[in-house]
Tab-separated table of C-alpha atoms in Angstrom:
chain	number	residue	atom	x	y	z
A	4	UNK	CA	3.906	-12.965	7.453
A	5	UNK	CA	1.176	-14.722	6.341
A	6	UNK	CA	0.243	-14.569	2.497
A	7	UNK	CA	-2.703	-12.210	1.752
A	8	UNK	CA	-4.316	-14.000	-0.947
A	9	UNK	CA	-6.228	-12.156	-3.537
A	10	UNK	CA	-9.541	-14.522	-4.621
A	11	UNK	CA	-10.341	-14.145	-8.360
A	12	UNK	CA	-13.239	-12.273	-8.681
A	13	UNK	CA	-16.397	-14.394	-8.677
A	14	UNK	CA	-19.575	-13.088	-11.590
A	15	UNK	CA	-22.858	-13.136	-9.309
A	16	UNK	CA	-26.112	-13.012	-11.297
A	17	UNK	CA	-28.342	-12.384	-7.946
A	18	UNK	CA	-26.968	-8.912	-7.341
A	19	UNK	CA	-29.944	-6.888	-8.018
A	20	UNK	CA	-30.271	-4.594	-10.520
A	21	UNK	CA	-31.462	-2.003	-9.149
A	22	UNK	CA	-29.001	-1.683	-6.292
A	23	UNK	CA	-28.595	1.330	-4.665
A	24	UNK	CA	-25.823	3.053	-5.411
A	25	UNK	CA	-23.802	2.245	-2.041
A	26	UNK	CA	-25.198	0.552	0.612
A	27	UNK	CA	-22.659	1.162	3.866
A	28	UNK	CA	-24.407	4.826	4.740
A	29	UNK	CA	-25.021	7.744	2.925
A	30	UNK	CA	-21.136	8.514	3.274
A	31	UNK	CA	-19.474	11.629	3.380
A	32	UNK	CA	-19.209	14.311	1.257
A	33	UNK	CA	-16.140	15.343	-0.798
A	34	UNK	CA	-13.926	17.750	1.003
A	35	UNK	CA	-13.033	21.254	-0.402
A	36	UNK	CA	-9.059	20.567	0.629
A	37	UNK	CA	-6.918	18.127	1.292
A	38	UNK	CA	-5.982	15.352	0.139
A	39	UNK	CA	-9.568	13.981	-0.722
A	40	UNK	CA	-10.351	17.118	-3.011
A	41	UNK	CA	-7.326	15.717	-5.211
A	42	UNK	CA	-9.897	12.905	-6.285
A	43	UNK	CA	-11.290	14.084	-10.121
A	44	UNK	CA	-8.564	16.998	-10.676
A	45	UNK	CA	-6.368	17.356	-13.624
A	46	UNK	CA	-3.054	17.981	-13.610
A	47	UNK	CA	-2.737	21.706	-13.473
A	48	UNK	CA	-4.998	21.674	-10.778
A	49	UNK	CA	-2.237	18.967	-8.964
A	50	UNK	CA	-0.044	21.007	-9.209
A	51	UNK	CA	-1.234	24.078	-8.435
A	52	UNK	CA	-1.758	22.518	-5.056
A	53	UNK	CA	1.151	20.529	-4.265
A	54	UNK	CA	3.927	21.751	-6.350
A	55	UNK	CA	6.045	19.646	-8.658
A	56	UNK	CA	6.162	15.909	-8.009
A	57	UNK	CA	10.071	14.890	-6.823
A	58	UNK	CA	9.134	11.758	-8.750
A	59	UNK	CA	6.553	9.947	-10.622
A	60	UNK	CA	6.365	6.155	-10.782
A	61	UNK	CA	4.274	3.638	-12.952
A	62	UNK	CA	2.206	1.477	-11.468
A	63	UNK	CA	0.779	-1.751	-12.292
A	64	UNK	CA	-3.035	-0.373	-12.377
A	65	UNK	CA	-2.624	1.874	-15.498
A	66	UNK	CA	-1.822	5.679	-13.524
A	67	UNK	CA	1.166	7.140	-12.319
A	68	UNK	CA	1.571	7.941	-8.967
A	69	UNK	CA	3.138	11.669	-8.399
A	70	UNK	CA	4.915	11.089	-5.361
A	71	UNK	CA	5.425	14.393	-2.573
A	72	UNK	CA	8.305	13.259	-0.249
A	73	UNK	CA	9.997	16.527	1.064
A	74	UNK	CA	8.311	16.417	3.523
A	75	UNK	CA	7.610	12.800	5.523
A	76	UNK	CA	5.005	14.425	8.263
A	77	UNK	CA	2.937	15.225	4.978
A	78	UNK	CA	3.922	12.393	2.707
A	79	UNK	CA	1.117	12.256	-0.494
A	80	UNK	CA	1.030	9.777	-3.510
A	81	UNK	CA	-1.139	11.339	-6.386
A	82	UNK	CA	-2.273	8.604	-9.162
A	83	UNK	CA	-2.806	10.468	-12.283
A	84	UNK	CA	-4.546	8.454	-15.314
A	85	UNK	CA	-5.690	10.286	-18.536
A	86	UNK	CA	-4.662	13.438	-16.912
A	87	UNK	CA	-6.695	12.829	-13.749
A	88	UNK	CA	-6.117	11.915	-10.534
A	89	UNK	CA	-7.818	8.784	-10.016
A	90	UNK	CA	-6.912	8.036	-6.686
A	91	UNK	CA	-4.514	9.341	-3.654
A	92	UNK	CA	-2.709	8.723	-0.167
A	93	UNK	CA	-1.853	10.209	2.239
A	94	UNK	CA	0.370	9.354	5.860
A	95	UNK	CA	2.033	11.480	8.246
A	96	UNK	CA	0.710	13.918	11.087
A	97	UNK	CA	0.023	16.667	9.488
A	98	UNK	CA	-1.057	15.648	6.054
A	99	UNK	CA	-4.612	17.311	5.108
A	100	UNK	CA	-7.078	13.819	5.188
A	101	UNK	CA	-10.106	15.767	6.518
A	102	UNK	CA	-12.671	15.098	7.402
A	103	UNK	CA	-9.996	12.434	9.160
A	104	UNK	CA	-7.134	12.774	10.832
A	105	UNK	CA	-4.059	10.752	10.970
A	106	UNK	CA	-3.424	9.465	14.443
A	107	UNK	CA	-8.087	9.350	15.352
A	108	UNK	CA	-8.910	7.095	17.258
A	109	UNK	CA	-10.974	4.298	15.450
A	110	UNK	CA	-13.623	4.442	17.901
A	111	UNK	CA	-14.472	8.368	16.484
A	112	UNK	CA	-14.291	6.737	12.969
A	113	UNK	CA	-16.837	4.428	13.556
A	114	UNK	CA	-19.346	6.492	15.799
A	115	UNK	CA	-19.232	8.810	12.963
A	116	UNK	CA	-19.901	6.363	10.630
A	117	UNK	CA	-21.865	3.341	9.792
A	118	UNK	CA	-19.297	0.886	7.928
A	119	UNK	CA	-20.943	-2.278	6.677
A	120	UNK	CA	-19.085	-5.475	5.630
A	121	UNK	CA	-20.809	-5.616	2.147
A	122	UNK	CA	-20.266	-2.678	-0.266
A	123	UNK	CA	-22.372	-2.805	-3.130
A	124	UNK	CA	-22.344	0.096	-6.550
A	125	UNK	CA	-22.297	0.489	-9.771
A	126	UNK	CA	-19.954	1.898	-12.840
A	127	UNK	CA	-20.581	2.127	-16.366
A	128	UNK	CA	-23.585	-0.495	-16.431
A	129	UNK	CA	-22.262	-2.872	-14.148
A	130	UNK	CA	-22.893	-3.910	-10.251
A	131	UNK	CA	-19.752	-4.722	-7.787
A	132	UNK	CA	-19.908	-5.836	-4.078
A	133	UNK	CA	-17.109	-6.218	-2.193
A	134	UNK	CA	-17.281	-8.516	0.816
A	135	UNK	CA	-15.240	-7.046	3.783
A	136	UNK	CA	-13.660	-10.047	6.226
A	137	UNK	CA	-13.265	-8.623	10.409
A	138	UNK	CA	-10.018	-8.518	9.588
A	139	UNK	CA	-10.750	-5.924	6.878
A	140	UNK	CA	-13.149	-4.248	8.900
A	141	UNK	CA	-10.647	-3.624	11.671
A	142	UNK	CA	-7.480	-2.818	10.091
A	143	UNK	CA	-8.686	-0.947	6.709
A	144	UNK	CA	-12.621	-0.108	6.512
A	145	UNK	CA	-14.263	1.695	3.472
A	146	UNK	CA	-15.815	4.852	3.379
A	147	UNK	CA	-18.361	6.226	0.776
A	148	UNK	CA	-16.962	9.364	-0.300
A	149	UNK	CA	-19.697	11.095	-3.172
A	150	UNK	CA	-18.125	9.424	-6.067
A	151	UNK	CA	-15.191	8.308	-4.477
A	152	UNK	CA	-13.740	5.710	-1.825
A	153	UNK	CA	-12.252	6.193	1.244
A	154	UNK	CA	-9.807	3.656	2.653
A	155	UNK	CA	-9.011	3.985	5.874
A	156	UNK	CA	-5.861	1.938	7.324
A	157	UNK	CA	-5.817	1.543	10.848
A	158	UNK	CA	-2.834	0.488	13.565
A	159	UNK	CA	-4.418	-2.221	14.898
A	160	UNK	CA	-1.989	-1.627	18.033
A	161	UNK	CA	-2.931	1.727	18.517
A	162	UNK	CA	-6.290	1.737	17.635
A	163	UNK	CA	-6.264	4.356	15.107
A	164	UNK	CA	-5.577	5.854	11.711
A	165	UNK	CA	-2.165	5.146	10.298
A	166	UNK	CA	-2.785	6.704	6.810
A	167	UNK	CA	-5.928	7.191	3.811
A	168	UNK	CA	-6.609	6.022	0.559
A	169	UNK	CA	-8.840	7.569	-2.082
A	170	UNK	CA	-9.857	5.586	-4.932
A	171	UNK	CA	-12.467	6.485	-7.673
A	172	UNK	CA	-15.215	3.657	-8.763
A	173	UNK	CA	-12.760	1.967	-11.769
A	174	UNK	CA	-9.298	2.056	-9.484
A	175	UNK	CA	-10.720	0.121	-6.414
A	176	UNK	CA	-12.365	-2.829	-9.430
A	177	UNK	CA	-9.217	-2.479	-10.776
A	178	UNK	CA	-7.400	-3.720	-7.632
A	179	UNK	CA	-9.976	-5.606	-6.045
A	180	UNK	CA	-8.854	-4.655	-2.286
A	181	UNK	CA	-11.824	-7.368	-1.166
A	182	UNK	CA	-13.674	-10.088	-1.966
A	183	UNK	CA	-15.206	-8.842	-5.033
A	184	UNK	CA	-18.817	-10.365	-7.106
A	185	UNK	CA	-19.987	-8.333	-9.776
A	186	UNK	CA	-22.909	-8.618	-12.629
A	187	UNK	CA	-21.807	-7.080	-15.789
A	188	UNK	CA	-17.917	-6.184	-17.416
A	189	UNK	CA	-15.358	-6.718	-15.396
A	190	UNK	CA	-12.379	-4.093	-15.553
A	191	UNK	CA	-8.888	-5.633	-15.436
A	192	UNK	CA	-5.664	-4.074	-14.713
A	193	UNK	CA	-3.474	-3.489	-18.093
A	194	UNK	CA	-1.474	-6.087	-19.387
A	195	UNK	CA	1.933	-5.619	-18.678
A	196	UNK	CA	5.336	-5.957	-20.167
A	197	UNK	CA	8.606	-6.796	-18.529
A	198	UNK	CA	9.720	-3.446	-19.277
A	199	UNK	CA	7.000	-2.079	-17.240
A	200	UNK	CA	7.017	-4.279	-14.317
A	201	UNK	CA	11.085	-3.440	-14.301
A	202	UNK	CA	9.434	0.507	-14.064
A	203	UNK	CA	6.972	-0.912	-11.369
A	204	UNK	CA	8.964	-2.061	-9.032
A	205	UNK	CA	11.849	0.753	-9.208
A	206	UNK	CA	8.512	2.717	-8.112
A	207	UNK	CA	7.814	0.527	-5.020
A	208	UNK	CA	11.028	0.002	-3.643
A	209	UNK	CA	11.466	3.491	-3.091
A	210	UNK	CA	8.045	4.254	-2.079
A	211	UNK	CA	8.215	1.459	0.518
A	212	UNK	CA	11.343	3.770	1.803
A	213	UNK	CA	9.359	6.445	2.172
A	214	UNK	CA	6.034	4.886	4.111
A	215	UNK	CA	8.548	2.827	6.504
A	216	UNK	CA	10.240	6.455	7.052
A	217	UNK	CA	7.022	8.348	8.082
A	218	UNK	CA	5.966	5.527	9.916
A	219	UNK	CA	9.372	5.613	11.236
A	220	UNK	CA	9.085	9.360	11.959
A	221	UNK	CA	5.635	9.259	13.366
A	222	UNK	CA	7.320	7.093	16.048
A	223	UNK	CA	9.872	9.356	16.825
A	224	UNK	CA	12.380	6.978	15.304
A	225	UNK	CA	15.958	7.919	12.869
A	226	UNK	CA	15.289	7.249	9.288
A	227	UNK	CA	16.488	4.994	7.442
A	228	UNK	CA	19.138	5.010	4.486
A	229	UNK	CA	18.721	3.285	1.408
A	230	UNK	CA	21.454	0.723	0.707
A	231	UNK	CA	21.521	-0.397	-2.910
A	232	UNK	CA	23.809	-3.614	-2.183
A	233	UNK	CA	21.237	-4.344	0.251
A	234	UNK	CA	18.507	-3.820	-2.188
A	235	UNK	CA	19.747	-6.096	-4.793
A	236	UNK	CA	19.757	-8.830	-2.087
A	237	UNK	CA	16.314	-8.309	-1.716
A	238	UNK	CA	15.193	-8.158	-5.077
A	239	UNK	CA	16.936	-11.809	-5.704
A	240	UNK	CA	15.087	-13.170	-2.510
A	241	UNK	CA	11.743	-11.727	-3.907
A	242	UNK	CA	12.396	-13.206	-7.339
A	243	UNK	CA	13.513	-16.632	-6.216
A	244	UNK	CA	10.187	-16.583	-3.938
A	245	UNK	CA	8.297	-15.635	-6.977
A	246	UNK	CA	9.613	-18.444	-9.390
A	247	UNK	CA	10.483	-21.230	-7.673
A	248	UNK	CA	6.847	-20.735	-5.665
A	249	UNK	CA	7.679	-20.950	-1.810
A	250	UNK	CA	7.317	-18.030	0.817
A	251	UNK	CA	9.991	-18.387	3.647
A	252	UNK	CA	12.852	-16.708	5.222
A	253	UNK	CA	15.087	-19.379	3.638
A	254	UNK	CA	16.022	-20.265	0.405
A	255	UNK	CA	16.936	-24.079	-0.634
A	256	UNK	CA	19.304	-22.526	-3.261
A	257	UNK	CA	20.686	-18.907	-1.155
A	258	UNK	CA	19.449	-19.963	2.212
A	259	UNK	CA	18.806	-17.334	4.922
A	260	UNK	CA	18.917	-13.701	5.260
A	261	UNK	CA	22.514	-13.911	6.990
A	262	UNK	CA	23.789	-16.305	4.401
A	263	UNK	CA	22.693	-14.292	1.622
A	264	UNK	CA	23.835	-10.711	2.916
A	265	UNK	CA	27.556	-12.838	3.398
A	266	UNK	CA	27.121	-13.628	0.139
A	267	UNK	CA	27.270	-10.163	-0.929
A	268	UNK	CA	30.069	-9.110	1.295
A	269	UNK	CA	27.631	-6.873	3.023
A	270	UNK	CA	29.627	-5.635	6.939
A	271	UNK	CA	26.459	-5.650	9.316
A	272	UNK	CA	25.722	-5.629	13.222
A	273	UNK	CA	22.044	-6.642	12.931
A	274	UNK	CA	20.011	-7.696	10.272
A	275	UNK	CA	16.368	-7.848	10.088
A	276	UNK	CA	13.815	-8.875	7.124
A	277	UNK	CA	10.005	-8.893	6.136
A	278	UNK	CA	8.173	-10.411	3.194
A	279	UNK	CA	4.802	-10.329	1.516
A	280	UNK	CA	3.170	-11.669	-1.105
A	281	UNK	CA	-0.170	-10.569	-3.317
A	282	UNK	CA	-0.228	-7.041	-1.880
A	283	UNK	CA	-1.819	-4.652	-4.516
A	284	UNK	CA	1.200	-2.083	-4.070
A	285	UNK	CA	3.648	-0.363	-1.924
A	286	UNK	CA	1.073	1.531	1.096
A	287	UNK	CA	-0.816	-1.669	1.456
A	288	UNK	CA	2.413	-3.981	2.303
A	289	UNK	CA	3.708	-1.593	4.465
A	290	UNK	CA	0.940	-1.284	6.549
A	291	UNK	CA	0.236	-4.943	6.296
A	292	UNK	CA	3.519	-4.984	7.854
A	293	UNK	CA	2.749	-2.363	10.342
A	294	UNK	CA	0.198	-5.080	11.719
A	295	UNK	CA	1.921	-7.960	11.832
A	296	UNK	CA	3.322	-8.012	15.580
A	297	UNK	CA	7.058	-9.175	14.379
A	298	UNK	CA	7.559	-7.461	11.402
A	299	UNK	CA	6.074	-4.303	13.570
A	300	UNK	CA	9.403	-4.961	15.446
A	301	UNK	CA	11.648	-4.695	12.343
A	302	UNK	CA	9.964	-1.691	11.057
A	303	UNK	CA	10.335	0.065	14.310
A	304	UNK	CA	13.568	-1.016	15.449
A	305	UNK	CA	15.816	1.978	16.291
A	306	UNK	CA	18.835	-0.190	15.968
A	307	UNK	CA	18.418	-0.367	12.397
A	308	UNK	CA	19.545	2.601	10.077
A	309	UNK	CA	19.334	1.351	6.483
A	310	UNK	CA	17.416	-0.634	4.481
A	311	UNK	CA	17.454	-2.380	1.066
A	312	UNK	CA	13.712	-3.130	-0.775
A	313	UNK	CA	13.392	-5.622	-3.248
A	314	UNK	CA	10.272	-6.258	-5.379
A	315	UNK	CA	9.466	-8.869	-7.904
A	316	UNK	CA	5.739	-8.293	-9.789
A	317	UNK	CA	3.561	-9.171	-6.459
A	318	UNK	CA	6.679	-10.347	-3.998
A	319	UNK	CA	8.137	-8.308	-1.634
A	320	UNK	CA	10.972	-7.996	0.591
A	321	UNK	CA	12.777	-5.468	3.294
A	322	UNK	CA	15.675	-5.998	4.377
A	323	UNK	CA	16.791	-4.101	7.585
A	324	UNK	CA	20.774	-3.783	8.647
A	325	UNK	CA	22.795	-1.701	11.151
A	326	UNK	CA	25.926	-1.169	9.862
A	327	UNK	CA	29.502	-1.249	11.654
A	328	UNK	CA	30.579	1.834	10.253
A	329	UNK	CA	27.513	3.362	12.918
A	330	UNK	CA	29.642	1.988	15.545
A	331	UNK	CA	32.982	3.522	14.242
């Protein structure tokens, strides 16, 4: 897959400043339920409406995401921050995402709405514009939503809405989605330890489970099992991407995927993998994935029935096997 690269954010002294507040459309208002009306509630009010979380994971953006996975046709990520959610997704058929729907055609998204390339606000005294790319427009667009954002990931093969993202104004600076100027103070993710990126990616190997398993679901497909042996070989591929600075398949020191699973003394039929690098977090890489015509393949093979995820910081690997014991 190729690399999605995140630029560093450039400061632009000719944004005006008096820009309006957002310049894509007047947006849509903030719905009453659903997933969107998480956006600004504290944690009572979470969960009061979805229950108890059946885990919550750190992220590398400052929240928590409270993660709902009993049920995969309704899968939801909560981000709480200061006792506040700050930001939320949803994916599966019958999650709540009005006034969208997972599965809409894209052509109903856009005749609804006006969706520019160049989103321009402010927060706290300062401008931002982020500078959508075609390839942004057509696989994840952005949606005023009152004082929120809607992201909106589409299946580029079906045409439609594969999940939603809500952000509020300082978690979309924070992770700089897009090409990002700005005029003012620029908000940075915290600075993390190794302790907490050790927390992190515990969090997004298992919530990369999850989305490949309502994805996986949505297509009428068997879930997956997790496989920690699996896993671990994962993890070491991400790492050795990460530090000895390649991206590939292969390894000079552990070589490829079938040489390193060996290693292990892992019994498979089939093996499959993916990689990524520079994807802000677990629902982004997946559907990156989802969009990448090979790695489409390995997500959606029914062949497959487990799967080991490794992350390292901002590296990221799946790797898919089919057992022998599924033939015994």
């Amino acid at each position: 897959m190729v690399i999605e690269q995140k630029s560093a954010p450039k400061e632009d002294e000719s944004l005006n400043e008096d820009i309006d507040e957002q310049n894509i459309s007047e947006g849509i208002d903030q719905p009453a339920q659903g997933v969107g009306s998480l956006l600004g509630k504290d944690i009572d009010s979470l969960k009061a409406t979805l229950g108890e979380p059946s885990r919550v994971d750190l992220s590398a953006y400052g929240f928590h995401w409270w993660i709902f996975n009993n049920d995969l046709d309704q899968y939801i990520q909560a981000g709480v921050l200061n006792g506040k959610v700050v930001t939320a997704y949803g994916i599966g058929p019958s999650v709540n995402v009005q006034p969208f729907k997972i599965g809409q055609p894209i052509e109903q998204i856009f005749s609804m709405n006006v969706i520019e390339p160049d989103v321009t606000f402010e927060y706290n005294g300062s401008s931002y514009k982020f500078e959508l790319s075609e390839q942004d427009m057509n696989t994840r667009p952005i949606i005023k939503m009152g004082e929120y954002f809607v992201q909106l990931y589409i299946d580029k093969f079906t045409s439609s809405v594969s999940s939603i993202r809500y952000m509020d104004k300082e978690t979309i600076v924070k992770q700089r989605p897009y090409e990002m100027v700005y005029r003012g103070a620029l908000i940075e993710p915290p600075v993390l330890s190794e302790g907490d990126w050790v927390r992190i990616e515990a969090g997004l190997e298992k919530q990369i489970l999850d989305i490949t398993n309502a994805i996986r679901s949505r297509h009428e497909l068997p879930t997956l099992e997790w496989d920690e042996k699996t896993a671990e070989v994962a993890y070491a591929h991400s790492k050795d991407m990460a530090t000895e600075d390649y991206f590939s398949h292969e390894s000079e020191k552990f070589g490829d995927l079938s040489e390193r699973l060996n290693a292990a003394e892992i019994l498979y039929q089939v093996a499959g993998e993916n990689i990524a690098a520079n994807y802000t977090d677990g629902p982004a890489v997946v559907e990156g994935w989802l969009n990448s015509e090979s790695h489409r393949e390995a997500l959606l093979n029914e062949e497959f029935s487990h799967l080991g995820v490794g992350v390292y910081q901002m590296h990221y690997t799946q790797n898919f096997l089919k057992m022998w014991e599924q033939q015994q």
